[in-house]
CSV table of C-alpha atoms in Angstrom, one decimal:
chain,number,residue,atom,x,y,z
S,1,MET,CA,-30.9,-48.2,-35.2
S,2,THR,CA,-28.8,-49.7,-32.6
S,3,ALA,CA,-28.0,-53.4,-31.9
S,4,PRO,CA,-30.3,-54.9,-29.3
S,5,GLN,CA,-29.3,-54.1,-25.8
S,6,ILE,CA,-30.1,-55.5,-22.5
S,7,LEU,CA,-32.3,-53.2,-20.7
S,8,GLY,CA,-30.4,-51.6,-17.7
S,9,ALA,CA,-27.1,-52.9,-18.9
S,10,PRO,CA,-24.4,-50.3,-18.8
S,11,THR,CA,-23.7,-48.8,-22.2
S,12,PRO,CA,-20.3,-50.0,-23.7
S,13,THR,CA,-17.7,-47.2,-23.6
S,14,ALA,CA,-14.3,-46.9,-25.0
S,15,ARG,CA,-13.2,-47.1,-21.3
S,16,SER,CA,-15.1,-50.2,-20.5
S,17,ALA,CA,-13.6,-51.8,-23.6
S,18,GLY,CA,-10.1,-50.9,-22.4
S,19,LEU,CA,-9.6,-48.4,-25.2
S,20,ILE,CA,-9.1,-44.7,-25.5
S,21,GLY,CA,-11.4,-42.4,-27.4
S,22,CYS,CA,-10.2,-39.0,-28.9
S,23,THR,CA,-12.4,-36.2,-27.5
S,24,ARG,CA,-11.8,-34.1,-30.6
S,25,CYS,CA,-12.5,-36.5,-33.5
S,26,GLY,CA,-14.0,-39.7,-31.8
S,27,ARG,CA,-11.2,-42.0,-33.3
S,28,VAL,CA,-10.5,-44.9,-30.9
S,29,PHE,CA,-7.1,-46.3,-29.9
S,30,ALA,CA,-5.3,-48.9,-28.0
S,31,PRO,CA,-4.3,-48.0,-24.5
S,32,GLY,CA,-0.9,-46.3,-24.2
S,33,THR,CA,-1.4,-44.2,-27.4
S,34,GLU,CA,-0.5,-40.6,-26.6
S,35,LEU,CA,-1.5,-38.6,-29.6
S,36,CYS,CA,-4.5,-39.1,-31.9
S,37,THR,CA,-3.1,-40.2,-35.2
S,38,ARG,CA,-5.9,-38.6,-37.1
S,39,CYS,CA,-6.2,-35.1,-35.6
S,40,GLY,CA,-3.1,-34.9,-33.3
S,41,ALA,CA,-5.1,-34.2,-30.1
S,42,PRO,CA,-3.5,-35.5,-26.8
S,43,LEU,CA,-5.3,-38.7,-25.7
S,44,SER,CA,-6.4,-39.7,-22.2
S,45,SER,CA,-9.0,-42.2,-21.1
S,46,ARG,CA,-10.1,-39.8,-18.4
S,47,ASP,CA,-8.0,-36.7,-17.6
S,48,PRO,CA,-7.4,-36.8,-13.7
S,49,ARG,CA,-6.6,-33.1,-13.6
S,50,ALA,CA,-9.6,-31.9,-15.6
S,51,LEU,CA,-11.5,-30.8,-12.4
S,52,GLN,CA,-8.3,-29.0,-11.1
S,53,ARG,CA,-8.4,-27.0,-14.2
S,54,VAL,CA,-12.2,-26.3,-14.0
S,55,TRP,CA,-11.8,-24.9,-10.4
S,56,ALA,CA,-8.7,-22.9,-11.4
S,57,TRP,CA,-10.4,-21.1,-14.3
S,58,TRP,CA,-13.6,-20.9,-12.1
S,59,PHE,CA,-11.9,-19.1,-9.4
S,60,ALA,CA,-9.9,-16.8,-11.7
S,61,GLY,CA,-13.3,-15.9,-13.5
S,62,LEU,CA,-14.8,-15.2,-10.1
S,63,VAL,CA,-12.0,-12.9,-8.9
S,64,VAL,CA,-12.3,-10.6,-12.0
S,65,TYR,CA,-16.1,-10.8,-11.9
S,66,PHE,CA,-16.3,-8.6,-8.8
S,67,PRO,CA,-14.5,-5.6,-10.2
S,68,ALA,CA,-16.5,-6.1,-13.4
S,69,ASN,CA,-19.7,-5.3,-11.4
S,70,ILE,CA,-18.3,-2.6,-9.0
S,71,TYR,CA,-16.4,-0.5,-11.4
S,72,PRO,CA,-17.9,1.5,-14.3
S,73,MET,CA,-18.3,-0.1,-17.7
S,74,LEU,CA,-18.9,3.1,-19.5
S,75,ILE,CA,-17.7,6.7,-18.8
S,76,THR,CA,-19.8,9.3,-20.5
S,77,ARG,CA,-19.0,12.9,-20.8
S,78,THR,CA,-21.3,15.5,-22.5
S,79,LEU,CA,-21.6,19.3,-22.1
S,80,THR,CA,-24.2,19.0,-19.5
S,81,TYR,CA,-23.6,15.5,-18.0
S,82,SER,CA,-20.7,13.5,-16.8
S,83,GLY,CA,-21.3,10.0,-15.4
S,84,GLU,CA,-20.2,6.4,-15.1
S,85,GLY,CA,-22.3,3.5,-15.7
S,86,THR,CA,-21.9,0.0,-14.2
S,87,ILE,CA,-23.4,-3.2,-15.7
S,88,LEU,CA,-26.4,-3.1,-13.5
S,89,GLY,CA,-26.8,0.8,-14.0
S,90,GLY,CA,-26.9,0.3,-17.7
S,91,VAL,CA,-29.8,-2.2,-17.3
S,92,VAL,CA,-31.7,0.3,-14.9
S,93,GLU,CA,-31.1,3.2,-17.4
S,94,LEU,CA,-32.5,1.2,-20.3
S,95,LEU,CA,-35.6,0.3,-18.2
S,96,GLY,CA,-36.0,4.0,-17.4
S,97,HIS,CA,-36.1,4.7,-21.1
S,98,GLY,CA,-38.8,2.1,-21.5
S,99,ASP,CA,-36.6,-0.2,-23.6
S,100,TYR,CA,-37.7,-3.3,-21.8
S,101,PHE,CA,-36.7,-5.8,-24.3
S,102,VAL,CA,-33.1,-4.5,-24.7
S,103,ALA,CA,-33.0,-4.2,-20.9
S,104,PHE,CA,-34.0,-7.8,-20.7
S,105,VAL,CA,-31.4,-8.9,-23.3
S,106,ILE,CA,-28.6,-7.1,-21.4
S,107,PHE,CA,-29.8,-8.4,-18.0
S,108,PHE,CA,-29.9,-11.9,-19.3
S,109,ALA,CA,-26.6,-11.7,-21.0
S,110,SER,CA,-24.6,-9.7,-18.4
S,111,ILE,CA,-26.1,-10.8,-15.1
S,112,LEU,CA,-28.2,-13.9,-15.4
S,113,ILE,CA,-25.7,-15.9,-17.6
S,114,PRO,CA,-22.6,-15.2,-15.7
S,115,VAL,CA,-24.1,-15.8,-12.3
S,116,GLY,CA,-25.9,-18.9,-13.6
S,117,LYS,CA,-22.7,-20.2,-15.2
S,118,PHE,CA,-20.8,-19.9,-11.9
S,119,LEU,CA,-23.3,-21.8,-10.1
S,120,ALA,CA,-23.8,-24.5,-12.9
S,121,ILE,CA,-20.1,-25.2,-13.2
S,122,ALA,CA,-19.6,-25.3,-9.4
S,123,PHE,CA,-22.7,-27.7,-9.1
S,124,LEU,CA,-21.4,-30.0,-11.8
S,125,ALA,CA,-17.8,-30.1,-10.5
S,126,LEU,CA,-19.1,-30.9,-7.0
S,127,SER,CA,-21.7,-33.5,-7.9
S,128,ILE,CA,-19.9,-35.2,-11.0
S,129,ARG,CA,-20.3,-38.6,-9.5
S,130,ASN,CA,-23.4,-38.0,-7.4
S,131,HIS,CA,-26.6,-38.1,-9.3
S,132,ARG,CA,-28.9,-37.5,-6.3
S,133,PHE,CA,-30.2,-34.1,-7.7
S,134,LEU,CA,-29.8,-34.5,-11.3
S,135,ASP,CA,-29.4,-37.7,-13.4
S,136,GLU,CA,-26.6,-38.2,-15.9
S,137,HIS,CA,-28.8,-36.8,-18.8
S,138,ALA,CA,-29.8,-33.7,-17.0
S,139,GLN,CA,-26.1,-33.0,-15.9
S,140,HIS,CA,-24.9,-33.7,-19.5
S,141,ARG,CA,-27.5,-31.2,-20.8
S,142,LEU,CA,-26.6,-28.7,-18.2
S,143,HIS,CA,-23.0,-28.8,-19.3
S,144,ALA,CA,-23.9,-28.5,-22.9
S,145,VAL,CA,-26.2,-25.4,-22.3
S,146,VAL,CA,-23.4,-23.8,-20.2
S,147,GLU,CA,-20.8,-24.4,-23.0
S,148,PHE,CA,-23.4,-23.1,-25.7
S,149,ILE,CA,-24.6,-20.0,-23.8
S,150,GLY,CA,-21.5,-18.8,-22.0
S,151,ARG,CA,-20.1,-16.9,-24.9
S,152,TRP,CA,-23.1,-14.8,-25.4
S,153,SER,CA,-22.1,-12.8,-22.2
S,154,MET,CA,-19.6,-11.0,-24.4
S,155,ILE,CA,-22.4,-8.8,-25.8
S,156,ASP,CA,-22.0,-6.0,-23.3
S,157,VAL,CA,-18.3,-5.8,-24.0
S,158,PHE,CA,-19.0,-5.4,-27.8
S,159,VAL,CA,-21.7,-2.7,-26.9
S,160,VAL,CA,-19.0,-0.7,-25.1
S,161,ALA,CA,-16.6,-1.1,-28.0
S,162,ILE,CA,-19.2,0.1,-30.5
S,163,LEU,CA,-20.4,3.1,-28.3
S,164,ALA,CA,-16.8,4.2,-27.5
S,165,SER,CA,-15.9,4.2,-31.1
S,166,LEU,CA,-19.0,5.9,-32.5
S,167,VAL,CA,-19.7,8.5,-29.8
S,168,ARG,CA,-16.7,10.7,-30.3
S,169,PHE,CA,-17.6,14.4,-30.7
S,170,ASP,CA,-14.5,15.7,-28.9
S,171,ALA,CA,-15.7,18.3,-26.5
S,172,VAL,CA,-19.5,17.8,-26.8
S,173,ALA,CA,-19.9,14.1,-26.2
S,174,THR,CA,-17.5,11.2,-25.6
S,175,ILE,CA,-17.9,7.7,-24.4
S,176,ASN,CA,-15.0,5.9,-22.9
S,177,PRO,CA,-14.7,2.2,-21.7
S,178,GLY,CA,-14.2,1.8,-18.0
S,179,ILE,CA,-12.1,-0.8,-16.1
S,180,ALA,CA,-15.1,-3.0,-15.7
S,181,ALA,CA,-15.1,-3.7,-19.5
S,182,ILE,CA,-11.8,-5.5,-19.4
S,183,SER,CA,-12.6,-7.4,-16.1
S,184,PHE,CA,-15.9,-8.5,-17.5
S,185,ALA,CA,-14.3,-9.7,-20.8
S,186,LEU,CA,-11.8,-11.6,-18.8
S,187,SER,CA,-14.4,-13.2,-16.4
S,188,VAL,CA,-16.4,-14.5,-19.6
S,189,ALA,CA,-13.2,-15.9,-21.1
S,190,PHE,CA,-12.2,-17.5,-17.7
S,191,THR,CA,-15.5,-19.1,-17.3
S,192,MET,CA,-15.6,-20.4,-20.9
S,193,LEU,CA,-12.2,-22.0,-20.4
S,194,SER,CA,-13.5,-23.5,-17.1
S,195,ALA,CA,-16.6,-25.1,-18.8
S,196,GLN,CA,-14.3,-26.3,-21.7
S,197,SER,CA,-11.9,-28.0,-19.2
S,198,PHE,CA,-14.8,-30.1,-17.7
S,199,ASP,CA,-14.6,-33.7,-19.0
S,200,PRO,CA,-18.3,-34.6,-19.5
S,201,ARG,CA,-17.3,-38.4,-20.0
S,202,GLN,CA,-16.9,-38.5,-16.1
S,203,ILE,CA,-20.6,-37.7,-15.6
S,204,TRP,CA,-21.3,-41.2,-17.1
S,205,ASP,CA,-18.7,-43.2,-15.3
S,206,GLU,CA,-19.8,-45.8,-12.9
X,1,MET,CA,-33.3,-39.1,-39.1
X,2,SER,CA,-31.8,-42.5,-38.4
X,3,ALA,CA,-28.6,-43.5,-36.6
X,4,SER,CA,-26.7,-46.0,-38.5
X,5,VAL,CA,-24.1,-46.7,-36.1
X,6,HIS,CA,-24.2,-49.8,-34.1
X,7,GLN,CA,-23.6,-50.1,-30.5
X,8,GLN,CA,-20.7,-52.4,-29.8
X,9,ASP,CA,-22.0,-55.1,-27.6
X,10,SER,CA,-19.1,-57.4,-27.3
X,11,PRO,CA,-15.9,-55.4,-27.1
X,12,PRO,CA,-12.8,-57.2,-28.2
X,13,ALA,CA,-11.3,-58.9,-25.2
X,14,SER,CA,-7.6,-58.2,-25.7
X,15,GLY,CA,-5.3,-56.6,-28.1
X,16,PRO,CA,-7.7,-55.6,-30.9
X,17,ALA,CA,-6.2,-55.2,-34.3
X,18,PRO,CA,-5.7,-51.7,-35.6
X,19,ALA,CA,-8.0,-52.4,-38.5
X,20,ALA,CA,-10.8,-53.1,-36.1
X,21,LEU,CA,-10.1,-50.0,-34.2
X,22,GLU,CA,-10.5,-48.0,-37.4
X,23,ARG,CA,-14.2,-49.0,-37.5
X,24,LEU,CA,-15.0,-48.0,-33.9
X,25,ARG,CA,-15.9,-44.4,-32.7
X,26,ALA,CA,-16.4,-43.2,-29.2
X,27,CYS,CA,-18.8,-40.3,-28.6
X,28,PRO,CA,-16.4,-37.3,-27.8
X,29,HIS,CA,-18.9,-36.2,-25.2
X,30,CYS,CA,-19.8,-39.3,-23.3
X,31,ASP,CA,-17.3,-42.0,-24.4
X,32,ALA,CA,-20.2,-44.4,-25.7
X,33,LEU,CA,-18.6,-46.9,-28.1
X,34,TYR,CA,-20.0,-47.5,-31.6
X,35,GLN,CA,-19.1,-49.4,-34.8
X,36,ILE,CA,-19.4,-47.0,-37.6
X,37,ALA,CA,-21.6,-47.9,-40.6
X,38,PRO,CA,-22.2,-45.9,-43.7
X,39,VAL,CA,-24.5,-42.9,-43.2
X,40,ALA,CA,-26.3,-41.4,-46.3
X,41,PRO,CA,-26.2,-37.7,-47.0
X,42,ARG,CA,-28.8,-35.7,-44.9
X,43,GLU,CA,-29.1,-38.6,-42.5
X,44,ARG,CA,-27.6,-38.2,-39.0
X,45,ALA,CA,-26.0,-40.7,-36.6
X,46,ILE,CA,-26.7,-39.6,-33.1
X,47,CYS,CA,-25.2,-40.9,-29.9
X,48,THR,CA,-28.1,-42.9,-28.2
X,49,ARG,CA,-26.9,-42.0,-24.8
X,50,CYS,CA,-26.3,-38.3,-24.8
X,51,GLY,CA,-27.7,-37.1,-28.0
X,52,ALA,CA,-24.5,-35.7,-29.6
X,53,VAL,CA,-24.5,-35.7,-33.5
X,54,LEU,CA,-21.7,-38.1,-34.4
X,55,ILE,CA,-22.0,-38.2,-38.2
X,56,ALA,CA,-24.0,-35.9,-40.5
X,57,PRO,CA,-22.6,-36.1,-44.1
X,58,ARG,CA,-24.0,-33.7,-46.8
X,59,ALA,CA,-23.7,-34.2,-50.6
X,60,ARG,CA,-20.9,-32.3,-52.2
X,61,ALA,CA,-20.1,-31.1,-48.7
X,62,PHE,CA,-16.5,-30.1,-49.4
X,63,SER,CA,-17.1,-27.8,-52.3
X,64,ARG,CA,-20.0,-26.2,-50.5
X,65,ILE,CA,-18.1,-25.7,-47.3
X,66,ILE,CA,-15.2,-24.1,-49.3
X,67,ALA,CA,-17.6,-21.9,-51.3
X,68,LEU,CA,-19.2,-20.7,-48.1
X,69,ALA,CA,-15.9,-20.1,-46.3
X,70,VAL,CA,-14.5,-18.1,-49.2
X,71,THR,CA,-17.7,-16.1,-49.3
X,72,ALA,CA,-17.5,-15.4,-45.6
X,73,LEU,CA,-13.9,-14.3,-45.9
X,74,ILE,CA,-14.8,-11.8,-48.7
X,75,LEU,CA,-17.8,-10.5,-46.8
X,76,MET,CA,-15.5,-10.1,-43.7
X,77,ALA,CA,-13.1,-8.0,-45.7
X,78,ALA,CA,-15.9,-5.7,-46.7
X,79,ALA,CA,-17.2,-5.7,-43.2
X,80,ILE,CA,-14.0,-4.6,-41.7
X,81,PHE,CA,-12.8,-1.8,-44.0
X,82,MET,CA,-16.1,-0.2,-45.1
X,83,PRO,CA,-18.1,2.3,-42.9
X,84,PHE,CA,-20.2,0.4,-40.5
X,85,LEU,CA,-22.4,2.9,-38.8
X,86,ASP,CA,-22.9,6.6,-39.3
X,87,LEU,CA,-24.0,8.7,-36.3
X,88,SER,CA,-25.4,12.2,-36.6
X,89,ALA,CA,-26.5,14.4,-33.8
X,90,SER,CA,-27.3,18.2,-34.0
X,91,GLY,CA,-25.3,18.8,-37.2
X,92,MET,CA,-22.4,16.7,-36.2
X,93,HIS,CA,-21.3,13.5,-37.9
X,94,SER,CA,-19.3,10.5,-36.7
X,95,ARG,CA,-18.6,7.4,-38.7
X,96,ALA,CA,-17.2,4.2,-37.4
X,97,SER,CA,-15.8,1.1,-39.1
X,98,VAL,CA,-15.3,-2.3,-37.5
X,99,LEU,CA,-11.7,-1.3,-37.3
X,100,ASP,CA,-12.6,1.7,-35.3
X,101,ALA,CA,-14.5,-0.4,-32.8
X,102,VAL,CA,-11.6,-2.7,-32.4
X,103,LEU,CA,-9.2,0.4,-31.9
X,104,ALA,CA,-11.6,2.1,-29.5
X,105,PHE,CA,-9.7,0.9,-26.5
X,106,SER,CA,-6.2,1.3,-28.0
X,107,ASP,CA,-5.0,3.9,-25.6
X,108,GLY,CA,-3.2,3.0,-22.4
X,109,MET,CA,-4.5,0.5,-20.1
X,110,MET,CA,-7.5,-0.5,-22.3
X,111,LEU,CA,-5.1,-1.9,-25.1
X,112,PRO,CA,-5.5,-5.5,-23.9
X,113,LEU,CA,-9.3,-5.1,-24.4
X,114,SER,CA,-8.8,-3.7,-27.9
X,115,VAL,CA,-6.6,-6.7,-28.7
X,116,ALA,CA,-9.4,-9.1,-27.3
X,117,VAL,CA,-12.1,-7.5,-29.2
X,118,GLY,CA,-10.1,-7.6,-32.5
X,119,ALA,CA,-9.3,-11.2,-31.9
X,120,LEU,CA,-12.9,-12.2,-31.3
X,121,ILE,CA,-14.6,-10.5,-34.1
X,122,VAL,CA,-11.9,-10.3,-36.7
X,123,VAL,CA,-8.8,-12.5,-36.3
X,124,ILE,CA,-10.2,-15.7,-35.0
X,125,PRO,CA,-13.1,-15.8,-37.4
X,126,ALA,CA,-10.8,-15.1,-40.3
X,127,LEU,CA,-8.1,-17.6,-39.1
X,128,ARG,CA,-10.8,-20.3,-38.7
X,129,LEU,CA,-12.1,-20.0,-42.2
X,130,SER,CA,-8.7,-19.8,-43.7
X,131,LEU,CA,-7.7,-23.0,-41.8
X,132,ILE,CA,-10.9,-24.7,-43.2
X,133,VAL,CA,-10.0,-23.7,-46.8
X,134,TYR,CA,-6.4,-24.8,-46.3
X,135,THR,CA,-7.6,-28.3,-45.1
X,136,LEU,CA,-10.4,-28.8,-47.7
X,137,ALA,CA,-9.3,-27.0,-50.9
X,138,PRO,CA,-6.6,-29.5,-52.0
X,139,MET,CA,-8.8,-32.5,-51.1
X,140,MET,CA,-11.8,-31.3,-52.9
X,141,ARG,CA,-9.8,-31.6,-56.1
X,142,GLY,CA,-8.9,-35.1,-55.2
X,143,GLY,CA,-5.4,-34.3,-54.3
X,144,PRO,CA,-3.4,-35.2,-51.2
X,145,ALA,CA,-3.9,-33.1,-48.0
X,146,LEU,CA,-1.4,-30.4,-47.3
X,147,PRO,CA,1.1,-31.0,-44.6
X,148,ARG,CA,-0.5,-30.7,-41.1
X,149,ALA,CA,-4.0,-30.6,-42.5
X,150,GLY,CA,-5.2,-32.6,-39.3
X,151,GLN,CA,-3.7,-30.0,-37.0
X,152,ALA,CA,-5.1,-27.2,-39.0
X,153,PHE,CA,-8.7,-28.6,-38.9
X,154,ARG,CA,-8.4,-29.4,-35.2
X,155,LEU,CA,-7.3,-25.8,-34.5
X,156,ALA,CA,-10.3,-24.6,-36.6
X,157,ASP,CA,-12.6,-26.8,-34.4
X,158,ALA,CA,-11.1,-25.6,-31.2
X,159,LEU,CA,-11.5,-21.9,-32.2
X,160,LYS,CA,-15.1,-22.3,-32.9
X,161,PRO,CA,-16.5,-21.0,-29.6
X,162,TRP,CA,-14.1,-18.1,-29.7
X,163,SER,CA,-15.3,-16.8,-33.1
X,164,MET,CA,-17.9,-14.3,-32.0
X,165,ALA,CA,-19.2,-12.4,-35.1
X,166,GLU,CA,-22.8,-13.1,-34.4
X,167,ILE,CA,-22.6,-12.0,-30.8
X,168,PHE,CA,-21.0,-8.8,-32.1
X,169,LEU,CA,-24.0,-8.1,-34.3
X,170,ILE,CA,-26.3,-8.4,-31.4
X,171,GLY,CA,-24.1,-6.0,-29.6
X,172,VAL,CA,-24.5,-3.6,-32.4
X,173,ALA,CA,-28.3,-3.8,-32.3
X,174,VAL,CA,-28.2,-2.9,-28.5
X,175,ALA,CA,-25.7,0.0,-29.1
X,176,LEU,CA,-28.2,1.3,-31.6
X,177,VAL,CA,-31.0,1.3,-29.1
X,178,LYS,CA,-28.8,3.0,-26.6
X,179,VAL,CA,-27.9,6.0,-28.8
X,180,ALA,CA,-31.3,6.2,-30.5
X,181,GLY,CA,-32.5,8.8,-28.1
X,182,ILE,CA,-29.5,11.2,-28.7
X,183,ALA,CA,-28.5,10.7,-32.3
X,184,THR,CA,-29.7,9.3,-35.6
X,185,VAL,CA,-27.8,6.2,-36.7
X,186,THR,CA,-27.7,5.0,-40.2
X,187,PRO,CA,-26.2,1.6,-41.0
X,188,GLY,CA,-23.4,1.6,-43.6
X,189,PRO,CA,-22.5,-1.0,-46.3
X,190,ALA,CA,-20.3,-2.8,-43.8
X,191,PHE,CA,-23.3,-3.5,-41.5
X,192,TRP,CA,-25.1,-5.4,-44.2
X,193,ALA,CA,-21.9,-7.2,-45.1
X,194,PHE,CA,-21.7,-8.3,-41.5
X,195,CYS,CA,-25.3,-9.3,-41.5
X,196,GLY,CA,-24.5,-11.5,-44.6
X,197,LEU,CA,-21.5,-12.9,-43.0
X,198,VAL,CA,-23.5,-14.2,-39.9
X,199,VAL,CA,-25.9,-15.9,-42.4
X,200,VAL,CA,-23.2,-17.5,-44.4
X,201,THR,CA,-21.5,-18.7,-41.1
X,202,VAL,CA,-24.8,-20.5,-40.0
X,203,LEU,CA,-25.1,-22.2,-43.4
X,204,HIS,CA,-21.4,-23.1,-43.3
X,205,ASP,CA,-21.7,-24.7,-39.8
X,206,ASP,CA,-24.9,-26.6,-40.9
X,207,VAL,CA,-23.1,-28.3,-44.0
X,208,MET,CA,-20.0,-29.0,-42.0
X,209,ASP,CA,-19.6,-32.6,-40.8
X,210,ALA,CA,-16.3,-33.1,-38.9
X,211,GLU,CA,-16.3,-36.9,-39.3
X,212,SER,CA,-16.4,-36.7,-43.1
X,213,VAL,CA,-13.4,-34.3,-43.0
X,214,TRP,CA,-11.4,-36.5,-40.6
X,215,GLN,CA,-12.1,-39.6,-42.7
X,216,ALA,CA,-10.9,-37.8,-45.7
X,217,ILE,CA,-7.7,-36.6,-44.1
X,218,GLU,CA,-7.1,-40.2,-42.8
X,219,ARG,CA,-7.6,-41.7,-46.2
X,220,ARG,CA,-5.4,-39.2,-48.0
X,221,GLU,CA,-2.7,-39.5,-45.2
X,222,SER,CA,-2.5,-43.3,-45.5
X,223,ALA,CA,-2.4,-43.1,-49.3
X,224,ARG,CA,0.5,-40.8,-49.1
X,225,ARG,CA,2.2,-43.0,-46.7
X,226,THR,CA,1.8,-46.1,-48.9
X,227,ALA,CA,3.2,-44.0,-51.8
X,228,ALA,CA,6.1,-42.9,-49.8
X,229,ASP,CA,6.7,-46.5,-48.6
X,230,ALA,CA,6.5,-47.8,-52.1
X,231,ALA,CA,9.0,-45.2,-53.3
X,232,ALA,CA,11.3,-46.0,-50.5
X,233,SER,CA,11.4,-49.7,-51.2
X,234,ARG,CA,11.9,-49.2,-54.8
X,235,ALA,CA,15.0,-46.9,-54.1
C-alpha cells in the first residue's frame, strides 16, 4: 500500500530528497557520509565513474571472447582419434549425436547468452538516459536479466573440468582442456563484473 | 503480498534528524525513497517503481537460515571428498571426485583455471555460508554481534553471484550426456550430496531476508555502543 501519489509526478528518490541511499543495504544517509554505518559499503549518490568501469570490463571481456571461440575448448585423444573441439564444434557434435536438448542448452549458455550480454550491456550503457527504444522499466528489467543469467555461461567451463578429470585412461583415451577454456571463463567473469558495475539508479534519473 | 512501506511524499527540506533517517530506505536498485513500516512474516514489501523485493521477513528466520547453512556446509564436505562419478568403458574404471574436477587443470598454463573452478564451486560457496553463520549465530541466541559482523554479511551478499554450485550440477548433467556414448557412468554418493546441496541452497536463499539481518546487526551494534558509553562514563 503506498501513500496517495499524484499521477505523473516523479517518484521521490533519495537523490531528489538530497540524501544518499546505500546500494548494498538500502539505509539512507545525509549527504557527505562516506561509508554506510550499517554494512560498511562506500556511499555515493551516483557514481560518476560507474559507466567507465562498465566499458572497461566490457572491452576486457570482448578481448578474451575471441580466443575463446577460435581456440579449442577440449583436446581429445583416443587410440583411433585425436581432435580438438571448439565451443561451436561441441554444439555441432552434440547435434550430430541427436542430443538436441543438450545441444540447445550449450548453444544457449555458451553462445546466445555471451553474445546477448555484450549487446545488452552496450545498449544499456549507450542509452542510459535515452528512453526512445526502451522505457525505464524495460531497461531496468533488461539489466536485471543480464545480471541474473550471465553466470550460467560458466556451464561449459565446468563440463570441460568434469570431462578432463573423468576421462583419463592414460594411453587409451584422455581429454584435456584447451586454451579456450580459460579465455571463456575470463570472458564470463569480466562481463559479470561489467554488468555489476552498472548503476541501475541512473536509468531512472531525470 | 502487500507492501507496507510508504512512499515518502514530502522529503524533509533541510538537515533531517538522524532518527528520521533511520526510518527511511532507498531501493538499492532504483533509489526510490520509502518510509519503512512493520512487515509481517511471509509478507513482502516491494518497490513500487522497479519491483525489487525490499523486505521479506520470515518467522524464526535466523535459526532456519543457520540450520540450512550448516546443513549445506556438511553436504558440501561430503560432496567434495567422496567419489562423485564412476566411469567404466571396456573393462577400465575411472573415478573422479569434485576435488579431481578442480585439480583437472593443475598442470602448467591451466593452473589459473583450476584455481577459478575451485573458487567458484568450493571456496566461495563455503566461505559465503561460513560468513552467514558467523553473522547470525551469536545474534540468534540473543547475544551481541561479533566484531565486523556487518562487513562479513556484506561480503556474503557480494559473493552470491560467484557461488556457482547449481551451475556446476548442470555442467555434470551435460558431461554425462557427452560421455554416455562411449562409457557407462554411475553417480557416486557425492553426486547425491551435491544435489542435496543445491536444494538446501535454494531453501536458504528463500528464507534469507537481508533487511531483517541488517536491522538486527544495527540494533545490537547500537546496544553495544550504549553499553560501552555507559561503562566509559562510569569509569
